[in-house]
Coordinates of C-alpha atoms in Angstrom, one line a residue:
M1 CA 124.8 10.0 184.0
C2 CA 125.3 6.5 184.8
P3 CA 124.3 5.7 188.4
Q4 CA 126.9 7.3 191.0
P5 CA 127.1 8.8 193.9
L6 CA 126.9 12.5 193.0
N7 CA 128.7 13.9 195.9
Q8 CA 131.9 12.4 193.9
L9 CA 131.8 14.7 191.4
V10 CA 133.9 17.8 190.9
P11 CA 132.2 20.7 192.2
D12 CA 130.5 23.5 190.4
M13 CA 131.0 21.2 186.7
G14 CA 127.8 22.2 185.4
T15 CA 124.1 20.6 186.1
L16 CA 124.0 17.5 185.8
T17 CA 121.9 15.2 188.3
R18 CA 119.6 12.7 186.0
Q19 CA 121.2 9.3 186.5
D20 CA 119.8 6.5 184.3
E21 CA 120.9 2.6 183.8
D22 CA 120.4 3.5 180.4
C23 CA 123.8 5.9 179.7
L24 CA 125.9 4.2 177.2
Y25 CA 126.0 6.8 174.8
L26 CA 129.1 9.0 173.0
N27 CA 129.6 12.9 172.4
I28 CA 131.0 13.5 169.0
W29 CA 132.5 16.9 168.2
T30 CA 133.5 17.6 164.4
T31 CA 134.2 20.4 162.5
D32 CA 133.0 21.4 159.0
L33 CA 136.8 21.0 158.0
A34 CA 136.8 17.6 158.9
M35 CA 133.4 16.5 157.2
N36 CA 134.1 18.5 153.9
Y37 CA 137.7 16.9 153.5
R38 CA 137.6 13.9 155.7
N39 CA 140.4 11.9 157.5
A40 CA 140.7 14.2 160.4
P41 CA 142.6 12.5 163.1
V42 CA 140.2 11.4 166.0
L43 CA 140.8 11.6 169.7
V44 CA 138.7 9.2 172.0
F45 CA 138.1 10.8 175.5
F46 CA 137.6 8.5 178.6
E47 CA 137.4 10.5 182.2
G48 CA 136.2 9.4 185.8
E49 CA 137.1 10.0 189.2
G50 CA 138.3 6.3 190.7
F51 CA 135.8 4.0 188.8
V52 CA 133.3 5.6 191.0
A53 CA 131.8 8.6 189.4
G54 CA 132.2 10.3 185.8
A55 CA 129.8 12.1 183.3
P56 CA 131.6 12.8 179.8
S57 CA 129.3 15.7 178.9
R58 CA 131.4 17.5 181.9
F59 CA 133.9 18.3 179.3
P60 CA 132.7 20.5 176.4
A61 CA 135.5 19.6 173.7
Q62 CA 134.3 22.6 171.0
D63 CA 137.1 24.5 171.7
L64 CA 139.9 21.4 171.2
A65 CA 137.8 20.1 168.2
A66 CA 138.6 23.7 166.8
E67 CA 142.0 22.4 166.3
G68 CA 140.6 20.3 163.4
L69 CA 140.1 17.3 165.2
V70 CA 136.9 15.1 165.6
I71 CA 136.3 14.5 169.7
V72 CA 134.5 11.6 171.0
S73 CA 134.1 11.2 174.8
V74 CA 132.6 8.2 176.0
A75 CA 130.0 6.9 179.1
Y76 CA 130.7 3.7 180.6
R77 CA 129.0 2.0 183.8
L78 CA 130.9 2.5 187.0
N79 CA 131.0 1.5 190.8
V80 CA 129.1 -1.9 191.2
F81 CA 127.4 -1.2 188.1
G82 CA 130.7 -1.5 185.9
F83 CA 132.7 -4.1 188.0
F84 CA 131.0 -6.3 190.5
C85 CA 132.9 -9.6 190.0
L86 CA 132.5 -13.0 191.6
E87 CA 135.0 -14.2 189.4
D88 CA 133.3 -16.2 187.4
L89 CA 131.7 -16.2 183.8
E90 CA 128.3 -15.3 184.9
A91 CA 129.8 -12.3 186.8
R92 CA 132.7 -11.5 185.2
G93 CA 133.5 -7.9 186.3
N94 CA 135.4 -5.3 184.1
L95 CA 131.8 -4.4 182.6
G96 CA 133.0 -0.6 182.2
L97 CA 136.3 -1.5 180.6
L98 CA 133.9 -3.9 178.0
D99 CA 131.9 -0.9 177.3
Q100 CA 134.7 1.7 176.6
Y101 CA 136.2 -1.8 174.4
L102 CA 132.3 -1.8 172.5
A103 CA 132.8 2.1 171.9
L104 CA 136.4 1.8 170.3
V105 CA 134.9 -0.9 167.8
W106 CA 131.8 1.2 167.1
I107 CA 134.8 4.6 166.4
H108 CA 136.7 2.2 164.5
E109 CA 133.7 1.3 161.9
N110 CA 131.3 4.5 162.1
I111 CA 134.0 7.4 162.7
A112 CA 134.4 8.0 158.7
A113 CA 130.8 9.2 158.8
F114 CA 131.8 12.0 160.7
G115 CA 135.0 13.1 158.7
G116 CA 137.4 11.0 161.2
D117 CA 140.3 8.2 160.5
P118 CA 140.1 5.1 161.8
R119 CA 143.4 4.6 160.9
S120 CA 144.5 7.9 163.4
V121 CA 142.6 7.4 166.5
T122 CA 144.2 8.8 170.0
L123 CA 142.8 7.1 173.3
M124 CA 143.1 10.0 176.1
G125 CA 142.3 9.3 179.8
H126 CA 142.3 11.6 182.8
S127 CA 142.5 9.7 186.4
A128 CA 140.2 6.4 186.3
G129 CA 140.2 7.1 182.6
A130 CA 144.2 7.1 182.2
T131 CA 144.3 3.9 183.8
S132 CA 142.0 3.1 181.3
V133 CA 144.0 3.8 178.8
M134 CA 146.7 1.7 180.2
Y135 CA 144.2 -1.3 180.4
H136 CA 143.2 -1.1 176.8
M137 CA 146.8 -1.1 176.0
I138 CA 147.9 -4.1 178.0
S139 CA 144.6 -5.9 176.5
P140 CA 145.5 -8.5 173.5
R141 CA 142.4 -8.0 171.9
T142 CA 142.5 -4.3 171.1
A143 CA 145.1 -4.1 168.3
N144 CA 144.2 -1.7 165.5
L145 CA 141.5 -0.1 167.4
F146 CA 144.0 2.9 168.4
H147 CA 147.4 4.1 167.2
R148 CA 148.3 6.8 170.1
A149 CA 147.9 6.8 174.0
I150 CA 147.7 10.4 176.5
V151 CA 147.8 9.3 180.1
M152 CA 146.8 12.1 182.2
S153 CA 147.0 12.1 186.1
G154 CA 146.5 8.1 186.2
S155 CA 148.6 5.2 186.4
I156 CA 147.4 1.6 185.9
L157 CA 150.0 1.0 188.7
S158 CA 148.2 3.0 191.1
P159 CA 146.6 1.6 194.2
W160 CA 143.4 2.5 193.5
S161 CA 143.4 1.2 189.7
H162 CA 143.2 -2.4 189.9
S163 CA 141.0 -4.9 192.6
Q164 CA 143.1 -8.1 194.4
H165 CA 140.3 -9.7 195.5
P166 CA 137.1 -8.4 193.9
A167 CA 134.8 -11.1 195.0
N168 CA 135.1 -10.5 198.5
T169 CA 133.7 -6.9 197.9
S170 CA 131.0 -7.8 195.6
R171 CA 129.6 -10.4 198.1
A172 CA 129.9 -7.9 200.9
I173 CA 127.5 -5.8 198.9
S174 CA 125.2 -8.7 197.9
R175 CA 125.2 -9.8 201.6
S176 CA 123.8 -6.3 202.6
L177 CA 120.9 -6.3 200.5
G178 CA 120.1 -9.7 201.3
C179 CA 121.4 -11.6 198.1
M180 CA 124.0 -13.9 199.9
V181 CA 121.2 -16.6 201.1
V182 CA 123.2 -18.3 198.7
N183 CA 126.8 -19.0 196.9
Q184 CA 125.5 -19.5 193.1
T185 CA 126.6 -16.8 191.4
R186 CA 123.1 -17.1 188.6
Q187 CA 121.0 -17.1 192.1
I188 CA 122.5 -14.0 193.5
L189 CA 122.4 -11.7 190.4
T190 CA 118.7 -12.6 189.8
C191 CA 118.1 -11.5 193.8
L192 CA 120.2 -7.9 192.9
R193 CA 118.3 -7.6 189.3
N194 CA 115.4 -7.4 191.4
K195 CA 116.4 -4.4 193.8
S196 CA 116.3 -0.9 192.5
T197 CA 119.4 1.2 191.2
T198 CA 118.6 3.5 194.6
E199 CA 119.2 0.3 196.8
I200 CA 122.4 -0.9 194.8
L201 CA 123.8 2.6 195.2
R202 CA 122.8 2.8 198.6
A203 CA 124.8 -0.4 200.0
F204 CA 128.0 0.5 197.5
E205 CA 128.3 4.5 199.0
T206 CA 127.6 2.6 202.6
Q207 CA 130.6 0.3 201.7
Y208 CA 132.7 3.4 200.0
M209 CA 131.9 5.5 202.6
D210 CA 132.8 3.8 205.5
G211 CA 136.3 4.1 204.6
N212 CA 136.7 0.9 203.0
W213 CA 138.6 1.2 200.2
T214 CA 140.9 -1.3 200.7
D215 CA 139.1 -4.0 198.8
M216 CA 136.7 -1.3 196.4
I217 CA 135.2 -2.8 193.4
L218 CA 137.8 -2.1 190.7
P219 CA 139.1 -3.4 187.0
V220 CA 140.6 -6.8 187.9
T221 CA 143.1 -9.5 186.2
D222 CA 140.5 -12.1 184.5
D223 CA 142.4 -14.8 183.9
F224 CA 139.6 -17.1 185.6
L225 CA 137.8 -17.1 182.8
P226 CA 138.4 -18.9 179.7
D227 CA 140.9 -17.7 177.6
I228 CA 138.6 -16.8 175.0
E229 CA 137.0 -14.3 176.9
Q230 CA 139.9 -12.8 178.9
Y231 CA 140.6 -9.4 178.2
L232 CA 143.0 -8.8 180.9
P233 CA 144.9 -11.8 180.9
K234 CA 147.8 -10.4 182.8
S235 CA 148.3 -8.5 186.0
P236 CA 149.6 -4.6 185.3
L237 CA 152.5 -4.9 186.5
E238 CA 153.3 -8.3 184.9
A239 CA 152.1 -6.8 181.2
L240 CA 154.3 -4.1 181.6
R241 CA 157.4 -5.8 182.8
D242 CA 157.5 -8.2 180.0
G243 CA 156.4 -5.8 177.4
S244 CA 152.5 -7.5 176.8
F245 CA 151.3 -4.2 175.9
L246 CA 150.7 -2.2 172.5
K247 CA 153.9 -0.3 171.3
I248 CA 152.3 2.9 170.7
P249 CA 153.8 6.5 171.2
V250 CA 152.5 7.8 174.3
L251 CA 152.3 11.2 176.3
T252 CA 152.0 11.1 179.9
G253 CA 152.3 13.2 183.0
T254 CA 150.4 14.5 186.1
T255 CA 150.2 17.9 188.1
S256 CA 151.9 19.0 190.9
H257 CA 149.8 18.5 193.4
E258 CA 147.2 15.4 192.7
G259 CA 146.2 14.5 195.8
V260 CA 144.0 17.9 196.5
I261 CA 141.5 15.3 195.2
A262 CA 142.0 12.9 198.0
I263 CA 141.8 15.7 200.9
S264 CA 138.7 17.2 199.2
H265 CA 136.5 14.2 199.7
W266 CA 137.2 14.1 203.7
G267 CA 135.0 17.5 202.9
G268 CA 135.3 21.3 203.3
D269 CA 135.2 21.2 206.8
L270 CA 138.9 19.8 206.9
L271 CA 140.7 23.1 208.3
A272 CA 137.4 23.6 211.0
Q273 CA 138.9 20.2 212.6
G274 CA 141.8 21.4 213.8
Y275 CA 145.9 20.4 214.1
S276 CA 144.7 17.3 216.9
Q277 CA 142.0 15.8 214.8
L278 CA 143.7 16.1 211.6
L279 CA 147.0 14.2 213.2
K280 CA 144.2 11.8 214.6
L281 CA 142.3 11.3 211.1
F282 CA 146.0 10.5 209.6
T283 CA 147.4 8.4 212.4
S284 CA 143.7 6.1 212.6
S285 CA 142.4 6.1 208.8
I286 CA 144.5 7.7 206.3
L287 CA 147.9 6.1 206.7
P288 CA 146.4 2.7 207.7
M289 CA 143.9 2.8 204.5
V290 CA 147.0 3.8 201.9
M291 CA 149.6 1.2 203.7
S292 CA 146.7 -1.7 203.1
R293 CA 146.4 -0.7 199.5
Y294 CA 150.2 -1.1 199.2
G295 CA 150.0 -4.1 201.0
F296 CA 152.0 -3.0 204.0
H297 CA 149.8 -4.1 206.5
N298 CA 150.4 -7.5 206.7
H299 CA 153.5 -7.6 207.5
N300 CA 156.1 -7.7 210.5
S301 CA 157.8 -4.5 209.0
K302 CA 154.2 -2.5 209.4
A303 CA 155.1 -0.4 212.6
E304 CA 158.6 0.5 210.7
I305 CA 156.8 1.6 207.7
A306 CA 154.2 3.5 209.5
A307 CA 157.0 5.2 211.7
I308 CA 158.9 6.1 208.3
L309 CA 155.9 7.4 206.7
K310 CA 154.9 9.8 209.8
W311 CA 158.8 10.9 210.0
Q312 CA 158.6 11.5 206.3
Y313 CA 155.4 13.4 206.0
I314 CA 154.2 14.7 209.5
D315 CA 156.9 14.8 211.9
S316 CA 158.6 17.9 210.6
V317 CA 155.4 19.8 210.9
K318 CA 155.2 22.4 213.3
P319 CA 152.3 21.0 216.0
G320 CA 149.3 23.7 215.7
D321 CA 150.1 24.2 212.2
T322 CA 146.8 22.6 210.9
Q323 CA 147.4 24.2 207.0
G324 CA 150.9 22.9 207.1
L325 CA 149.4 19.5 208.2
I326 CA 147.4 19.6 205.3
S327 CA 149.6 20.8 203.2
Q328 CA 151.7 17.5 204.1
L329 CA 148.3 15.4 203.7
T330 CA 148.1 16.6 200.1
D331 CA 152.0 15.6 199.6
F332 CA 151.2 12.1 201.0
Y333 CA 148.5 11.4 198.5
T334 CA 150.0 12.9 196.0
D335 CA 153.0 10.8 196.0
A336 CA 151.3 7.8 197.2
Q337 CA 148.6 7.5 194.7
F338 CA 149.7 9.7 191.5
K339 CA 153.6 10.5 191.1
A340 CA 155.3 7.1 192.3
P341 CA 153.0 4.6 190.3
H342 CA 153.0 7.3 187.3
L343 CA 157.5 7.4 187.7
K344 CA 156.9 3.4 187.8
Q345 CA 154.6 3.2 185.0
L346 CA 156.8 5.8 182.8
Q347 CA 160.0 4.0 183.3
L348 CA 158.6 0.6 182.4
L349 CA 157.2 2.1 179.2
A350 CA 160.6 4.0 178.3
K351 CA 162.3 0.3 178.7
S352 CA 160.3 -0.8 175.5
D353 CA 161.1 0.7 172.2
I354 CA 158.3 3.3 171.8
S355 CA 158.0 6.9 171.9
V356 CA 157.4 8.2 175.2
Y357 CA 156.9 12.4 176.1
A358 CA 156.8 13.2 180.0
Y359 CA 155.4 16.4 181.5
Q360 CA 154.4 17.9 184.6
F361 CA 151.7 20.3 184.7
E362 CA 152.2 23.5 187.7
Q363 CA 150.2 25.9 186.7
S364 CA 148.1 27.1 189.8
G365 CA 145.1 29.3 190.1
V366 CA 142.3 27.3 188.7
D367 CA 141.5 24.0 191.4
L368 CA 138.6 22.2 190.8
F369 CA 138.9 20.2 194.0
G370 CA 140.5 22.1 196.9
K371 CA 139.2 25.3 196.6
D372 CA 138.5 25.5 200.6
F373 CA 142.4 24.3 201.0
N374 CA 144.4 27.4 200.2
I375 CA 146.9 24.9 198.4
S376 CA 149.1 26.4 195.5
G377 CA 150.3 24.7 192.8
A378 CA 148.1 22.8 190.3
G379 CA 145.7 20.0 191.6
H380 CA 144.3 17.0 190.0
G381 CA 142.2 18.0 187.1
T382 CA 143.8 21.6 186.6
E383 CA 145.6 20.2 182.8
L384 CA 141.9 19.6 181.7
V385 CA 140.8 22.9 182.2
F386 CA 143.6 24.1 179.9
L387 CA 143.4 21.5 177.2
F388 CA 139.5 21.9 176.7
G389 CA 139.7 25.9 176.5
P390 CA 137.9 28.6 177.7
T391 CA 134.3 26.6 177.1
L392 CA 135.5 24.4 179.9
I393 CA 136.4 27.4 182.4
Q394 CA 133.8 29.2 181.8
S395 CA 131.3 26.6 182.9
S396 CA 133.7 24.8 185.9
I397 CA 135.2 28.1 187.5
G398 CA 132.9 30.7 186.3
R399 CA 135.4 32.9 184.8
R400 CA 137.7 33.7 181.9
F401 CA 141.3 32.8 181.2
S402 CA 143.6 35.7 181.9
S403 CA 145.8 36.7 179.1
A404 CA 148.8 34.4 180.3
E405 CA 146.7 31.6 181.3
E406 CA 144.9 31.6 177.7
R407 CA 148.8 31.6 176.0
L408 CA 149.2 29.0 177.8
S409 CA 145.8 26.9 177.1
I410 CA 146.6 27.8 173.0
A411 CA 149.8 26.1 173.5
I412 CA 148.5 22.9 175.0
K413 CA 145.9 22.4 172.7
R414 CA 148.3 22.9 169.9
I415 CA 151.1 20.5 171.5
W416 CA 148.0 17.5 172.0
A417 CA 147.0 18.1 168.7
E418 CA 150.6 17.7 167.1
F419 CA 150.8 14.4 169.2
I420 CA 147.5 13.3 168.1
R421 CA 148.2 13.8 164.5
Q422 CA 151.7 12.6 164.3
G423 CA 152.2 10.6 167.3
S424 CA 156.1 12.7 167.8
L425 CA 156.6 16.1 168.8
G426 CA 159.2 18.1 166.9
S427 CA 162.2 20.4 168.2
N428 CA 160.1 23.1 168.4
P429 CA 156.4 22.2 168.3
Y430 CA 154.3 25.6 166.8
G431 CA 157.5 28.0 167.6
Y432 CA 156.9 27.7 171.3
G433 CA 160.9 28.0 172.1
F434 CA 161.7 24.4 173.8
S435 CA 162.8 21.1 172.6
W436 CA 161.1 18.2 173.7
R437 CA 162.9 15.0 173.9
K438 CA 162.0 11.4 174.1
Y439 CA 161.9 10.6 177.9
S440 CA 164.9 8.4 179.0
M441 CA 165.3 6.8 182.8
E442 CA 168.9 8.3 182.0
E443 CA 168.2 11.8 181.9
D444 CA 164.8 12.0 183.8
N445 CA 163.7 14.5 181.1
Y446 CA 160.2 16.0 181.2
I447 CA 158.6 19.4 180.3
I448 CA 157.3 21.4 183.0
L449 CA 154.0 23.3 181.7
R450 CA 153.3 26.7 183.3
T451 CA 153.1 30.5 182.5
Q452 CA 156.3 31.5 184.0
T453 CA 158.2 31.2 180.5
T454 CA 161.1 33.3 181.7
L455 CA 162.4 31.1 184.0
Q456 CA 165.3 28.6 182.7
P457 CA 165.2 25.0 182.7
D458 CA 168.2 25.1 185.4
R459 CA 166.3 27.1 187.8
L460 CA 164.5 24.3 189.6
K461 CA 165.2 24.7 193.6
P462 CA 167.7 21.4 193.8
D463 CA 166.3 20.7 197.8
L464 CA 162.6 20.3 196.5
D465 CA 164.1 18.1 193.5
V466 CA 166.1 16.3 195.6
M467 CA 163.3 15.6 198.4
G468 CA 160.6 14.9 195.4
R469 CA 162.7 12.5 193.8
Y470 CA 163.5 10.6 197.4
R471 CA 160.0 10.3 198.4
I472 CA 158.8 8.6 195.4
S473 CA 161.9 6.3 195.7
M474 CA 160.7 5.6 198.8
W475 CA 157.5 4.5 197.8
N476 CA 158.7 2.4 195.0
E477 CA 161.9 0.8 196.2
L478 CA 162.6 1.6 199.9
L479 CA 159.3 0.5 201.3
P480 CA 158.6 -2.4 199.3
Q481 CA 162.3 -3.7 200.3
I482 CA 161.9 -3.4 204.0
R483 CA 158.8 -5.5 203.4
N484 CA 160.4 -8.2 201.8
I485 CA 163.5 -8.2 204.2
S486 CA 160.7 -8.7 206.8
V487 CA 159.2 -11.5 205.4
S488 CA 159.9 -14.6 207.4
K489 CA 158.9 -17.4 209.1
T490 CA 159.0 -17.5 213.1
P491 CA 160.6 -21.3 213.7
T492 CA 157.9 -23.8 215.8
V493 CA 158.8 -25.7 218.7
K494 CA 159.5 -29.2 217.0
N495 CA 159.4 -31.5 220.4
G496 CA 156.8 -29.3 222.7
V497 CA 153.2 -28.1 222.4
K498 CA 152.1 -28.1 218.9
G499 CA 152.1 -24.7 217.5
M500 CA 154.2 -23.2 220.4
Q501 CA 156.5 -20.7 218.7
L502 CA 159.8 -19.5 220.1
T503 CA 159.6 -16.1 221.4
T504 CA 163.2 -15.5 222.9
D505 CA 164.6 -14.1 219.6
Q506 CA 161.6 -11.5 218.7
P507 CA 162.9 -8.6 220.5
Y508 CA 166.1 -9.0 218.8
R509 CA 164.6 -9.6 215.6
S510 CA 162.2 -6.7 215.5
A511 CA 165.4 -4.4 216.3
M512 CA 167.6 -5.3 213.6
Y513 CA 164.6 -4.9 211.0
T514 CA 164.3 -1.7 212.2
L515 CA 167.9 -1.0 212.1
I516 CA 167.8 -2.4 208.6
G517 CA 165.3 -0.3 207.3
F518 CA 166.7 2.8 208.7
V519 CA 169.9 2.2 207.1
V520 CA 168.5 1.6 203.9
I521 CA 166.8 4.8 204.2
L522 CA 170.4 6.5 204.9
L523 CA 172.0 4.5 201.6
I524 CA 168.8 5.3 199.3
L525 CA 168.9 9.1 200.6
L526 CA 172.8 9.0 200.0
I527 CA 172.4 7.5 196.6
V528 CA 169.8 9.8 195.1
C529 CA 172.1 12.8 196.4
V530 CA 175.1 11.4 194.5
I531 CA 173.0 10.7 191.3
L532 CA 171.5 14.3 191.0
L533 CA 174.9 15.7 192.0
K534 CA 176.3 14.0 188.9
R535 CA 173.2 14.9 186.4
R536 CA 173.5 18.6 187.8
A537 CA 177.0 18.5 187.4
K538 CA 176.2 17.4 183.3
E539 CA 174.0 19.9 183.6
R540 CA 171.1 17.9 182.9
E541 CA 168.7 19.5 180.6
R542 CA 164.9 19.7 181.8
D543 CA 162.6 21.8 179.1
L544 CA 160.7 24.1 180.9
F545 CA 157.7 25.8 178.6

């Protein structure tokens, strides 16, 4: 494995413990069929957790390759080794993404020797790997290297996917290692290269584990480089908004309870801490951290935004209900870190003239992260177990599929394989009894993947649907609007002491902003309800597997 904190890996995913900077390798699975007949479709897989940890060998792909595919999984540099950046040519950042890019170039030039077709390459990513796929889609340097994209449980718009101030964190780590005696990049790098891998990792872990997640070492827009050297010249949001990305078919989705991965990082003793300690953890640490990543922490409205989030996720929990509080924390992380940015990305993709297919994976019973928390639903990474099949569930969970789970796994493998081959999904792929149409913002149509095939598409609980949509709208629309309304300068006294500020209207100003915020909440709730009622009146079709 590339150097990384081992405690960030999925538990029970094998016995991979050896680390080395000599880690840039590919794993390739092919079949006799592909070798004999050539020109098999190619699937390139990126994984990883938060660009901090990852090991592609955790995911054996022989079961998926048996669908007649050539599968390639790619290792890339992580954390400080992959994304250290001082915002200049000598410490440019994005080295982990460039590792992936060079792997794509190698695959383009060599995959035919393994029976693969370099003209039919699908890039698939999960979590940090999913955001990596999107970064390659918006890079101007990847044309013709891949032709379809599968984006699972990750968005380029997620608050954990992009660094706003990478040099700050990189300098902090350098300073902790005694390498900031000068500010010249070359001398800083020389100093760091004299440190051991263990020392550098320990410095990174100190920064990361202390909760300094607001300015992590992550991919960065590299417009500070000369044009010929830039890999990501535009910010993710700007690129999606103006259509500066590869126009290729996309299959994308999330699981129902992605946030399990976040609470799992707080440790298995989370339940033992009790309600009061968990509530304190949320208000003093979790809430400020997420607000900071969203840019809500430095505005006049931060108190109002914090109150809204506490009201939405915490105030409904009965005092003393520890399990209920953990469930709400899971929803908080799921919405903020995954579902809200995913929907925003999905809608921006759908505005362009490409085929986009959306899903939500809801099958419970296989949980890689939240085994200690008794949370129903599909956690982060669950869909990978069903996609990679019997070999993976045996190695990660230690059991076999049930008969219903096996049918779902077979269906998912074949559906994914059809998209990999065709870049589209027919009206009834492989005879599984449902129609999967391209996503449109008007219909908001996506497929729910789970084993309960007897349920009908209109049997989703409308109250849960309304509240779920409201919470996503809150993150994507309401809270940014409140922040923008509250950004204003306080006038200064021109004929008094220099810099003295008028303060007599501040209580009224604060009350006004609070009132505006809650009025906007009520308006959005009303709008969401009206829209959903109209959709249900027209019997909006949701495809359900």
